[in-house]
Coordinates of N, CA and C and ligand atoms in Angstrom, one line a residue:
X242 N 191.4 111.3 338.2 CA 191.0 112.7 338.6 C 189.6 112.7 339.1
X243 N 189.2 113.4 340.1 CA 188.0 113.5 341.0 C 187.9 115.2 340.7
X244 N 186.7 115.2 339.4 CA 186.1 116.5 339.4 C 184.7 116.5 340.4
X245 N 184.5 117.7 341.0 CA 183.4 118.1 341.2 C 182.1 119.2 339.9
X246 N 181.5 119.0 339.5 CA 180.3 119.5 338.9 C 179.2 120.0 339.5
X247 N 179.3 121.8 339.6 CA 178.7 122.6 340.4 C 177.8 123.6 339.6
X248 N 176.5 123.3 339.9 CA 175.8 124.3 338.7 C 174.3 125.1 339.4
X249 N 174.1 126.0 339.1 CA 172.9 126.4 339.5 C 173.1 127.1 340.9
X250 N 174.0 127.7 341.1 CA 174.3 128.2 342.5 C 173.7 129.2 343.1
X251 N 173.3 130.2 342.0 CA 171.9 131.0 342.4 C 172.3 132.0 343.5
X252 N 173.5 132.6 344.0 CA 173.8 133.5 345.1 C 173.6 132.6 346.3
X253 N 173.4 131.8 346.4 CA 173.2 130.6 347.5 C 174.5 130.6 348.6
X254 N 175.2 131.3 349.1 CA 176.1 130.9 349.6 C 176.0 130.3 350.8
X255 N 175.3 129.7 351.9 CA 175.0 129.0 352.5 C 175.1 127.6 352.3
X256 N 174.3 126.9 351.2 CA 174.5 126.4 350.2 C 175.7 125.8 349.6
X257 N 176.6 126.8 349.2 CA 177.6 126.2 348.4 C 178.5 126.3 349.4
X258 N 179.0 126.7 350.6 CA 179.8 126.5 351.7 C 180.0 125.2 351.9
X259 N 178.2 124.2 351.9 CA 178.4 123.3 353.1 C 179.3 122.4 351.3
X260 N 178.3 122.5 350.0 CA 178.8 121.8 349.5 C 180.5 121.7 349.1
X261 N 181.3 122.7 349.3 CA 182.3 123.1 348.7 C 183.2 122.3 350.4
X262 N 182.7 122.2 351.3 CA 183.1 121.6 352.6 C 183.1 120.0 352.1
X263 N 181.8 119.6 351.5 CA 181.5 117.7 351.7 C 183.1 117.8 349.7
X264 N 182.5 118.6 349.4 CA 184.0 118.1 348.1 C 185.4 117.8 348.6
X265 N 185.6 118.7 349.7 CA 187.5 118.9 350.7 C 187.1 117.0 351.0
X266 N 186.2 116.6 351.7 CA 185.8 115.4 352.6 C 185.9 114.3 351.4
X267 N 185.2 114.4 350.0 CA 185.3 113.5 349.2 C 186.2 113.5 348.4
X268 N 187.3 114.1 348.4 CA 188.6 114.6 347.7 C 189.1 114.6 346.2
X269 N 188.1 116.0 346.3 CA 187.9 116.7 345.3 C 188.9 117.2 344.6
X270 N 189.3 117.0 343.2 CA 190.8 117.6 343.2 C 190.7 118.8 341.9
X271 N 189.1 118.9 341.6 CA 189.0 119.6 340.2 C 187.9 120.3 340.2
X272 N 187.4 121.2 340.4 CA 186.2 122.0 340.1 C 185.1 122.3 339.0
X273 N 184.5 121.9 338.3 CA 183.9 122.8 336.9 C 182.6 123.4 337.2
X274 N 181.8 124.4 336.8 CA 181.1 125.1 337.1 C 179.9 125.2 335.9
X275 N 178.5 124.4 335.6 CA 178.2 124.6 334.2 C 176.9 126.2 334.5
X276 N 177.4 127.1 335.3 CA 176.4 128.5 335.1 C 175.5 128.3 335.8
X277 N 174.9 130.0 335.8 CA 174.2 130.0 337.2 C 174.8 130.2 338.7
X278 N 175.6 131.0 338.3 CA 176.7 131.5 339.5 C 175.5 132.3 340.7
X279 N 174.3 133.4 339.7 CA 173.3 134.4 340.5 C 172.2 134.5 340.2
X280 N 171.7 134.9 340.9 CA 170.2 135.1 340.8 C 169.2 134.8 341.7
X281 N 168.1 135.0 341.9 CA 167.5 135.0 343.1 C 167.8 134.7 344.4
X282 N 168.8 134.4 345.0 CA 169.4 134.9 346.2 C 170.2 135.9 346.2
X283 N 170.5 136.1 348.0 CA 171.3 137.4 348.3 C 172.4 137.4 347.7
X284 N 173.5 136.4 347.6 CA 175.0 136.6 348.0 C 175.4 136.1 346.4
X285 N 175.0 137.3 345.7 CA 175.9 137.1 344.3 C 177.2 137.4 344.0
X286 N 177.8 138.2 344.7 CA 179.2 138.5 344.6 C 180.1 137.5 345.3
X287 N 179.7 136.8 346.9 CA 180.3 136.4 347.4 C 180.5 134.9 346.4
X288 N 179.4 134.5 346.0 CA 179.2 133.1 344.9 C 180.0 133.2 344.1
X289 N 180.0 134.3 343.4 CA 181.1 134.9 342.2 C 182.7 134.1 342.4
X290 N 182.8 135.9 343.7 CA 184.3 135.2 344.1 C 184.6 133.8 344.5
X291 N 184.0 133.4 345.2 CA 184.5 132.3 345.8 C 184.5 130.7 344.3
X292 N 183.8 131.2 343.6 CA 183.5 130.0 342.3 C 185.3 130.3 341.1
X293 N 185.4 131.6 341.4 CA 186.1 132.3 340.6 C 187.7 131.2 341.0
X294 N 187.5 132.0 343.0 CA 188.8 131.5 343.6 C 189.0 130.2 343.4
X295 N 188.4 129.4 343.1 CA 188.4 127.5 342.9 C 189.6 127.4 341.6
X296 N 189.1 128.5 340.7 CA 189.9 128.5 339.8 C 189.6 126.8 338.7
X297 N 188.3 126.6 338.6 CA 187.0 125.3 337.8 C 188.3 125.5 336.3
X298 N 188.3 124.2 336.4 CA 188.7 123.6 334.8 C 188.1 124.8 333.6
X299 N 186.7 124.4 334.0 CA 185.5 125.3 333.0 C 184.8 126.0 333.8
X300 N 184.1 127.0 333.6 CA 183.1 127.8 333.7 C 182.3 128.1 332.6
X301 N 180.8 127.9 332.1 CA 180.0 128.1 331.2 C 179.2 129.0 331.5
X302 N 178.4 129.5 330.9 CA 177.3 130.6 331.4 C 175.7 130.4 331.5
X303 N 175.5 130.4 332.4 CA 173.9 130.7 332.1 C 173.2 131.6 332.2
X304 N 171.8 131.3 332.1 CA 171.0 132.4 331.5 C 170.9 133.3 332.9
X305 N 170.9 133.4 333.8 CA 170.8 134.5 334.9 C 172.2 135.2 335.0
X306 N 173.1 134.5 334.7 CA 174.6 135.1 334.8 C 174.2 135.8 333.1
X307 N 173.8 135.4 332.5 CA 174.1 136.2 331.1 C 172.8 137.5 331.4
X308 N 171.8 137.7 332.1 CA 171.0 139.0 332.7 C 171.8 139.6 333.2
X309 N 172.1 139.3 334.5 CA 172.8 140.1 335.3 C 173.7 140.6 334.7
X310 N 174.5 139.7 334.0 CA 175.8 141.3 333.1 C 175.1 142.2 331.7
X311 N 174.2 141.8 331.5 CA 173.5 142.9 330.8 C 172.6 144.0 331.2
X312 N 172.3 145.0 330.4 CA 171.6 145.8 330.2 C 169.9 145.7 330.1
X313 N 169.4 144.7 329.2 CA 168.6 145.1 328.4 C 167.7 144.3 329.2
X314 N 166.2 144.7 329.2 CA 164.8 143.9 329.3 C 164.9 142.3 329.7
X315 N 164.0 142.4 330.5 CA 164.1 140.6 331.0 C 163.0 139.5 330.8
X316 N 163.0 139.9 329.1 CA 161.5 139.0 328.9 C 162.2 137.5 328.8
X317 N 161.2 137.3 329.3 CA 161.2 135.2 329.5 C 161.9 135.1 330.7
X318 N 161.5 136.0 332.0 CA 161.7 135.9 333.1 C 160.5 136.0 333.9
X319 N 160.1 135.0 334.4 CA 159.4 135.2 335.5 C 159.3 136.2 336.4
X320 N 158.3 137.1 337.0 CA 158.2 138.4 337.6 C 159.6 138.1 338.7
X321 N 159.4 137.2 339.9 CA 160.6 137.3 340.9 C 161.4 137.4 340.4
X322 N 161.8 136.2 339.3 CA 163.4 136.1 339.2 C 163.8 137.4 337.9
X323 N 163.0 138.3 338.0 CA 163.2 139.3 337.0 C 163.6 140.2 337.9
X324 N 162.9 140.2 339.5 CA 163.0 141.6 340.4 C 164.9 141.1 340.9
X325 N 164.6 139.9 341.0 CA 166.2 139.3 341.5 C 167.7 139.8 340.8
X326 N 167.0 139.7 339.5 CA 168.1 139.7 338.7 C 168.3 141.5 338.3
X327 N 167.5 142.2 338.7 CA 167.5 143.6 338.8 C 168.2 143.9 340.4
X328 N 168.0 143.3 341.2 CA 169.3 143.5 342.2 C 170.2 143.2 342.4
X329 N 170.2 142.1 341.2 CA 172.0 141.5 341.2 C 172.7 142.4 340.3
X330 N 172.0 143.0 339.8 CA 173.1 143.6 338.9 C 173.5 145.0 339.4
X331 N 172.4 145.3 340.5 CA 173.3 146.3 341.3 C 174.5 146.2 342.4
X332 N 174.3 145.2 342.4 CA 175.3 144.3 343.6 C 176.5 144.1 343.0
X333 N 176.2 143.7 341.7 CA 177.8 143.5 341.0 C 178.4 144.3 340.5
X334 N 179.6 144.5 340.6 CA 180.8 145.6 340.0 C 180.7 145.4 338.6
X335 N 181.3 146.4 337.5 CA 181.5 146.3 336.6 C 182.3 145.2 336.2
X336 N 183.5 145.1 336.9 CA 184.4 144.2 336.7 C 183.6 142.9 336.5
X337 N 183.0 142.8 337.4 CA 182.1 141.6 337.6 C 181.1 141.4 336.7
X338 N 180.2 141.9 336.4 CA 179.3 141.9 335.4 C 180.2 141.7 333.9
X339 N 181.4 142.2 333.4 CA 182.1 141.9 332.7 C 182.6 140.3 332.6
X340 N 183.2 139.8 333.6 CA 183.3 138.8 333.4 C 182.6 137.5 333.0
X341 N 181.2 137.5 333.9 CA 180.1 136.8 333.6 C 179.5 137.1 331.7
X342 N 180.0 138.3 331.8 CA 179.1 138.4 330.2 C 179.8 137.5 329.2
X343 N 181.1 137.7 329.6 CA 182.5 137.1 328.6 C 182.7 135.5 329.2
X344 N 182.0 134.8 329.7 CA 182.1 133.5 330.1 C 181.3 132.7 328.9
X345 N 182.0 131.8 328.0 CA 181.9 131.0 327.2 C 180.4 130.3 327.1
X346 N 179.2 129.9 326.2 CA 178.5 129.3 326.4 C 178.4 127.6 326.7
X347 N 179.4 126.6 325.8 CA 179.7 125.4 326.2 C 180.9 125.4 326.3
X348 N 181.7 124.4 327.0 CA 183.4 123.8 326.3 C 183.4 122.5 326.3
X349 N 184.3 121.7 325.7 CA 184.7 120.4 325.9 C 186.0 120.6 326.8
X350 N 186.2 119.7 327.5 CA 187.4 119.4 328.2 C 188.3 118.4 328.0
X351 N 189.3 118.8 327.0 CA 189.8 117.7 326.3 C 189.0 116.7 325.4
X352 N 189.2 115.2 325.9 CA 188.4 114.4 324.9 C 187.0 113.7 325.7
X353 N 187.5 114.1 327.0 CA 186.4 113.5 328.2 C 184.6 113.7 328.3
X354 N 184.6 115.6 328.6 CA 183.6 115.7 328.9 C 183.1 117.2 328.3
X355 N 181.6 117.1 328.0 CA 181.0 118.5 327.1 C 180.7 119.1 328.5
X356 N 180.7 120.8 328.8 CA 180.1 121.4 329.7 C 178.6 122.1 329.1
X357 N 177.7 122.5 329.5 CA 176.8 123.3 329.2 C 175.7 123.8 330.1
X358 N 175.1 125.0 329.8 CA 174.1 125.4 331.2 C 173.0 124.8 330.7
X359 N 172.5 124.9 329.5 CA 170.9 124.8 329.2 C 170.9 123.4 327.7
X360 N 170.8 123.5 326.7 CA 171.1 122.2 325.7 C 172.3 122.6 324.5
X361 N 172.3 121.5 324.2 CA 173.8 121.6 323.2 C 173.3 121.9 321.6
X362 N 172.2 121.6 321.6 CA 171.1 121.7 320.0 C 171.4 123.4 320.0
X363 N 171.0 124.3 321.0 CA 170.7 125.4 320.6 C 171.1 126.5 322.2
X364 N 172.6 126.2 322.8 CA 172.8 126.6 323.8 C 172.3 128.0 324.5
X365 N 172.2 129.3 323.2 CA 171.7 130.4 323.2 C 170.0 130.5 323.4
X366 N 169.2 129.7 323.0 CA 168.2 129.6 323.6 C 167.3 129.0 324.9
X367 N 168.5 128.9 325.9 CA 168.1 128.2 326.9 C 166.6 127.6 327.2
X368 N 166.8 126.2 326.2 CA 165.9 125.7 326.5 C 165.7 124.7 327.4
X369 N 164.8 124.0 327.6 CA 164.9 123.0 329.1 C 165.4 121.4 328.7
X370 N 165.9 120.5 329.4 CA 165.7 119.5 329.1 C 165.2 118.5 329.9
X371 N 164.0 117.9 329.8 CA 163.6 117.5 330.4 C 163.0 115.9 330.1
X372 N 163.3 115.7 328.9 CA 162.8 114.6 328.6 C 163.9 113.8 327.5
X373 N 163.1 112.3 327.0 CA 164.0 112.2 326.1 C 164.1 112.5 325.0
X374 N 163.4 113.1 324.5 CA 162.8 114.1 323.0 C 164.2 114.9 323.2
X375 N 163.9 116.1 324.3 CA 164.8 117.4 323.8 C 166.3 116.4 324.1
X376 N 166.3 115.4 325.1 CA 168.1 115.1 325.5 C 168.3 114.6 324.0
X377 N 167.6 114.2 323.5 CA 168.2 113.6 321.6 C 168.7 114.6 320.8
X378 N 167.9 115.8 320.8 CA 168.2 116.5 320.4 C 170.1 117.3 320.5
X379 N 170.0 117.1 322.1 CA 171.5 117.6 322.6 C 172.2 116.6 322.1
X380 N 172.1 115.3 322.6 CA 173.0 114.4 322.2 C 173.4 114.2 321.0
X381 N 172.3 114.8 319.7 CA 172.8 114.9 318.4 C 174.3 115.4 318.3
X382 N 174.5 116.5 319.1 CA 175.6 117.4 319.3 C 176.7 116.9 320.4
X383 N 176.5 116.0 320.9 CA 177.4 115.7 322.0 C 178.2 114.7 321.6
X384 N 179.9 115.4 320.9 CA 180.7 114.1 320.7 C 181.7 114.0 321.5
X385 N 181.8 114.1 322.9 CA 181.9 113.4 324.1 C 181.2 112.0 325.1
X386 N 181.9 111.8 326.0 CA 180.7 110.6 326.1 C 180.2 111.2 327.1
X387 N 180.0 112.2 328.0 CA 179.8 112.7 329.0 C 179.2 114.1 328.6
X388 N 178.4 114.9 328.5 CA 177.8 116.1 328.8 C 177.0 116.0 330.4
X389 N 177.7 117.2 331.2 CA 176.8 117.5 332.2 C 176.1 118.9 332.2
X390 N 175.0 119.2 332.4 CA 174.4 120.5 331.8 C 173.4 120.5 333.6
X391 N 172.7 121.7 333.6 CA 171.8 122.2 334.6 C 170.3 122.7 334.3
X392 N 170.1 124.1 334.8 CA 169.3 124.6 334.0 C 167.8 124.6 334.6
X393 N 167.9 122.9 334.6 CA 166.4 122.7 335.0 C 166.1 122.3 336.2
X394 N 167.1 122.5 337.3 CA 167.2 122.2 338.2 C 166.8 120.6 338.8
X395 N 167.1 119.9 338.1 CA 166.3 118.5 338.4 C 167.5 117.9 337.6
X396 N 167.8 116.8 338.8 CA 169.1 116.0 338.7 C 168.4 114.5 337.9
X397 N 168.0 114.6 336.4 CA 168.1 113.6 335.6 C 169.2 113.3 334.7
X398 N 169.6 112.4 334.2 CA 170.4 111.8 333.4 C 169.9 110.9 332.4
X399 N 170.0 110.8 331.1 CA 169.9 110.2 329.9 C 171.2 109.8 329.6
X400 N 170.9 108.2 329.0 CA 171.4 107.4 328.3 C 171.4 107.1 327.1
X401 N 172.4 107.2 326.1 CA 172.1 106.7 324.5 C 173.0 105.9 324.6
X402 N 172.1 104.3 324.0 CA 172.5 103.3 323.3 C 171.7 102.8 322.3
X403 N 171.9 103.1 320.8 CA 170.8 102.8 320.6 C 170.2 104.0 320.3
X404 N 168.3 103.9 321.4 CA 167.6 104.8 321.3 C 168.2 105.5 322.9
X405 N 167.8 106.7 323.1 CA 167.4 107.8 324.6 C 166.5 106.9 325.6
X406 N 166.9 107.0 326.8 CA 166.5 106.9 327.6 C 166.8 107.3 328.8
X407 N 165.9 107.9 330.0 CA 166.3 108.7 330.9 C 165.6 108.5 332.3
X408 N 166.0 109.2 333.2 CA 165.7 109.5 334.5 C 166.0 109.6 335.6
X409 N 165.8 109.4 336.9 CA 166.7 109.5 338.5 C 167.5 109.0 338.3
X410 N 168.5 109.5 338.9 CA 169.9 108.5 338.9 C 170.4 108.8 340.8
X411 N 170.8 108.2 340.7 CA 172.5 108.6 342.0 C 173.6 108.1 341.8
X412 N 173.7 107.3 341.1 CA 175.2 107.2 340.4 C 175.4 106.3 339.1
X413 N 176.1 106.7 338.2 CA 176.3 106.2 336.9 C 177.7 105.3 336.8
X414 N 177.7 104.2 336.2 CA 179.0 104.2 335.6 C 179.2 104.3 334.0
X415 N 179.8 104.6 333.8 CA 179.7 104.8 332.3 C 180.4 104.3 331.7
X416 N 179.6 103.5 330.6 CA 179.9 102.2 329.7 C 180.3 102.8 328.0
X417 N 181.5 101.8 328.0 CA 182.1 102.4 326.8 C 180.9 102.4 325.6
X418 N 180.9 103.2 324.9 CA 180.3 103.4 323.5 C 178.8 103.6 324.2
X419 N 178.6 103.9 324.8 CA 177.3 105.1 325.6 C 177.6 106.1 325.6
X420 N 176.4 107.1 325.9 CA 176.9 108.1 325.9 C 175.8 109.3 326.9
X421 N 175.9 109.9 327.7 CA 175.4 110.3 328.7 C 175.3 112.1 329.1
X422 N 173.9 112.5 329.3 CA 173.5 113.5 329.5 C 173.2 114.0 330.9
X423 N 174.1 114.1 331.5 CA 173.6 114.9 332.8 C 173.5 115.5 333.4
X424 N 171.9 115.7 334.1 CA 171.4 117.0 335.2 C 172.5 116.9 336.3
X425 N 173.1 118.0 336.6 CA 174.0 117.7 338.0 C 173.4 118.3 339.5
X426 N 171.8 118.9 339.1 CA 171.1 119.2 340.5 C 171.6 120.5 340.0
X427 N 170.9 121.3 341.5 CA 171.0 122.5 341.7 C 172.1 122.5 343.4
X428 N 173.3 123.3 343.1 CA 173.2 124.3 344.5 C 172.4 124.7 345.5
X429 N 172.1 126.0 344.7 CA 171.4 126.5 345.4 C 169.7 127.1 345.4
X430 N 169.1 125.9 344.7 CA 167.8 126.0 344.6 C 167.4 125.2 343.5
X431 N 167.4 123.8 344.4 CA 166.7 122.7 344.1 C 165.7 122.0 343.4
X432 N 164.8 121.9 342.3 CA 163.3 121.5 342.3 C 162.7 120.4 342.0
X433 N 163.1 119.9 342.5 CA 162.8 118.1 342.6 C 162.6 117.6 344.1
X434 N 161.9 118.6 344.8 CA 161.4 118.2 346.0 C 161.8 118.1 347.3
X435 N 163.1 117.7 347.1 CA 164.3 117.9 347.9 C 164.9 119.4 348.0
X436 N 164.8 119.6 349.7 CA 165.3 120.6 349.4 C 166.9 121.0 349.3
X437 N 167.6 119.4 349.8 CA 169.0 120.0 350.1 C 169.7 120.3 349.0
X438 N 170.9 120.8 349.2 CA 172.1 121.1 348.4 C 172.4 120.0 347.3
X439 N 172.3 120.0 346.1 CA 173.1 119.3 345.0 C 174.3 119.3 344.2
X440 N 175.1 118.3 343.6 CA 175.9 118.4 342.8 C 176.5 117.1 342.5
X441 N 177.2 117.2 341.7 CA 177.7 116.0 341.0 C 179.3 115.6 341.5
X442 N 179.9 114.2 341.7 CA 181.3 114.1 341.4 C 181.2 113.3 340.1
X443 N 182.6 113.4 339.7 CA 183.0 112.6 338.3 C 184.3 112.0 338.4
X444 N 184.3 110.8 338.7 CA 185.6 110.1 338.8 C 186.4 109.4 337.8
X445 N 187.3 109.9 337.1 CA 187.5 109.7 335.7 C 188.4 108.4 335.5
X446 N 188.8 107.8 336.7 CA 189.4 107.0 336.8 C 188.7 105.5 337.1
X447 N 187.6 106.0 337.7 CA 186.9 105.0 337.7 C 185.3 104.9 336.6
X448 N 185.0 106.3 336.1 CA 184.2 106.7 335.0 C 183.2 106.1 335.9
X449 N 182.8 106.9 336.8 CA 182.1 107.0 337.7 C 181.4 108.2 338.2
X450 N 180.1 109.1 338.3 CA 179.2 110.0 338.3 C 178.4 109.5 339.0
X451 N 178.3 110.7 340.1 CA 178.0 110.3 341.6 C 177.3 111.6 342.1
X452 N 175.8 111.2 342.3 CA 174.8 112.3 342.7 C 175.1 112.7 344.5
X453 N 175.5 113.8 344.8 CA 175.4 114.2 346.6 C 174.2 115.2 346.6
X454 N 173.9 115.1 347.6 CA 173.1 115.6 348.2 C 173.4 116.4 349.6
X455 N 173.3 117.3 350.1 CA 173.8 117.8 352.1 C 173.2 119.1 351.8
X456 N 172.7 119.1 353.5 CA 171.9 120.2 354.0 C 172.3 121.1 354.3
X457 N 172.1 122.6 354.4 CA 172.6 123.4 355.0 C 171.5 124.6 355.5
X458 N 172.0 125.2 355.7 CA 171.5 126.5 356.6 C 170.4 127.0 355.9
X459 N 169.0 126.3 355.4 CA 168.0 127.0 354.9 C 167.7 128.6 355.4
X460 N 167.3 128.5 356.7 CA 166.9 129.1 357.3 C 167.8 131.1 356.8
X461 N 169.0 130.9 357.1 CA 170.2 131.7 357.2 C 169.6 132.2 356.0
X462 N 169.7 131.2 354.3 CA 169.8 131.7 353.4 C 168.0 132.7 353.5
X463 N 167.4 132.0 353.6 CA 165.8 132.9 353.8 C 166.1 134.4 354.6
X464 N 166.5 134.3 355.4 CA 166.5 135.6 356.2 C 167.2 136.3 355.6
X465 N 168.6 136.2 354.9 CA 169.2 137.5 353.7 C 168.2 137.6 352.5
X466 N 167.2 136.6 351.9 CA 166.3 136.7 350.8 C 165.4 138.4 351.4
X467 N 164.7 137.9 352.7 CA 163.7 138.8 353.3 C 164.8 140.1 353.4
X468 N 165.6 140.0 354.0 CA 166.2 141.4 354.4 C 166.6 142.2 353.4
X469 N 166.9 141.6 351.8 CA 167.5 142.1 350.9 C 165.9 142.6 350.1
X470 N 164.7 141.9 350.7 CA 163.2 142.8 350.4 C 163.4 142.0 348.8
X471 N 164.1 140.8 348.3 CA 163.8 140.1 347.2 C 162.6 139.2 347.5
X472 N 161.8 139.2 346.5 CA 160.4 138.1 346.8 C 160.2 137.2 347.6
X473 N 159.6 137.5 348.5 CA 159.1 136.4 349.4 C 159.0 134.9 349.2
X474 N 158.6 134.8 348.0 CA 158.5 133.7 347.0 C 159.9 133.1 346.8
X475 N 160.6 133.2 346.8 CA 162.6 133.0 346.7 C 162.4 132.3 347.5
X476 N 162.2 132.9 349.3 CA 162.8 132.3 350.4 C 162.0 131.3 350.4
X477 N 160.3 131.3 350.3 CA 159.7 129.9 350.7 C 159.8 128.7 349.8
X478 N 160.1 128.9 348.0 CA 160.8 128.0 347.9 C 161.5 127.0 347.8
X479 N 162.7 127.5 348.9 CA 164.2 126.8 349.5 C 163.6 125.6 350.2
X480 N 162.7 126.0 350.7 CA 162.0 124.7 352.2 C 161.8 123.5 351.5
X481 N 161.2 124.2 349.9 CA 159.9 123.1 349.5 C 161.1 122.1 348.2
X482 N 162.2 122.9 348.3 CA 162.8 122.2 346.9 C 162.2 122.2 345.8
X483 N 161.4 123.8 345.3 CA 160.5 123.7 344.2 C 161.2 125.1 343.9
Ligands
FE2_524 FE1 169.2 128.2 337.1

């Protein structure tokens, strides 16, 4: 089975078009989604539906999908992605804001693989992972041999054999009695310098995890940021992959 691993989509639909295009090309037979469907871009509904229509093994939640279907104060938001997440939630229907609220924080998928947006130690605290300190931490919790998680927008991967150990990857194979933590990139807003499109495949047949990368319509996505009068700051940094 050839899953794709899609996270951090961010209303990006420019973005997730071209990627959801190179998946048809690498024959893609499975979808999972680890959160982060909206937020600071324009097209949160269209990201919605179209993530929804895939019809993903999993869908987990993250912390901008868990704003946007709430109510309440947005502390531990950065001023933009605070003003962002106050337009997305006018953008979304009830129906819609409903569902995002009611979207699971982790799942396992069968015996294969853990889903998650932010860490497995303390999933409701969306904390970062960035090193090999916190990935230990998750891995404490990870009795799968595969967790793919997001979040931090930065496509790293940790290894336990032994002790933790981490960092760049483009593609993994994965060795029995290891066990592996992986950033799967961002969709739709990148920060590892790069500005293109990210995401993961997972080939279960060959236990194989495979970083893509493909460009798309910067530009397009910038000009709905400006028109929709969300922070300037959003659109300039799509260019920089920051
Ligand atoms: Fe995110």
């Amino acid at each position: 089975m050839k899953y794709a691993i899609l996270g951090d989509i961010h209303a990006n639909l420019e973005a997730l078009q071209v990627v959801l295009q190179k998946c048809q090309e690498l024959g893609v037979e499975k979808y999972i989604c680890i959160g982060d469907i909206v937020g600071y871009n324009a097209d949160p509904t269209e990201c919605l539906e179209i993530m929804r229509g895939l019809s993903p093994d999993v869908i987990v939640k993250g912390n901008h999908d868990e704003q946007a279907a709430s109510h309440e104060d947005l502390h531990g938001f950065n001023p933009q992605a605070a003003l962002a997440i106050e337009w997305t939630r006018q953008k979304l229907s009830d129906e819609q804001r409903n569902w995002l609220a009611n979207l699971p924080l982790q799942r396992t998928l069968g015996t294969k693989m853990t889903l998650v947006h932010a860490t497995l130690d303390m999933p409701e605290k969306w904390g970062y992972i960035f090193d090999s300190l916190t990935a230990e931490a998750s891995l404490h919790y990870q009795f799968t041999q595969v967790c793919f998680f997001g979040h931090t927008h930065v496509p790293l991967a940790f290894e336990k054999f032994g002790g933790v150990t981490g960092g760049k990857y483009e593609e993994i194979r994965l060795m029995p009695g290891h066990k592996y933590l992986v950033n799967v990139c961002s969709v739709g807003q990148p920060r590892d310098g790069d500005p293109r499109a990210g995401f993961v495949t997972f080939c279960t047949d060959e236990m194989l995890v495979k970083l893509h990368r493909v460009e798309y319509d910067i530009a397009a996505t910038q000009k709905k940021i400006l028109e929709a009068k969300l922070p300037e700051r959003l659109a300039h940094r799509l260019s920089l992959g920051r």
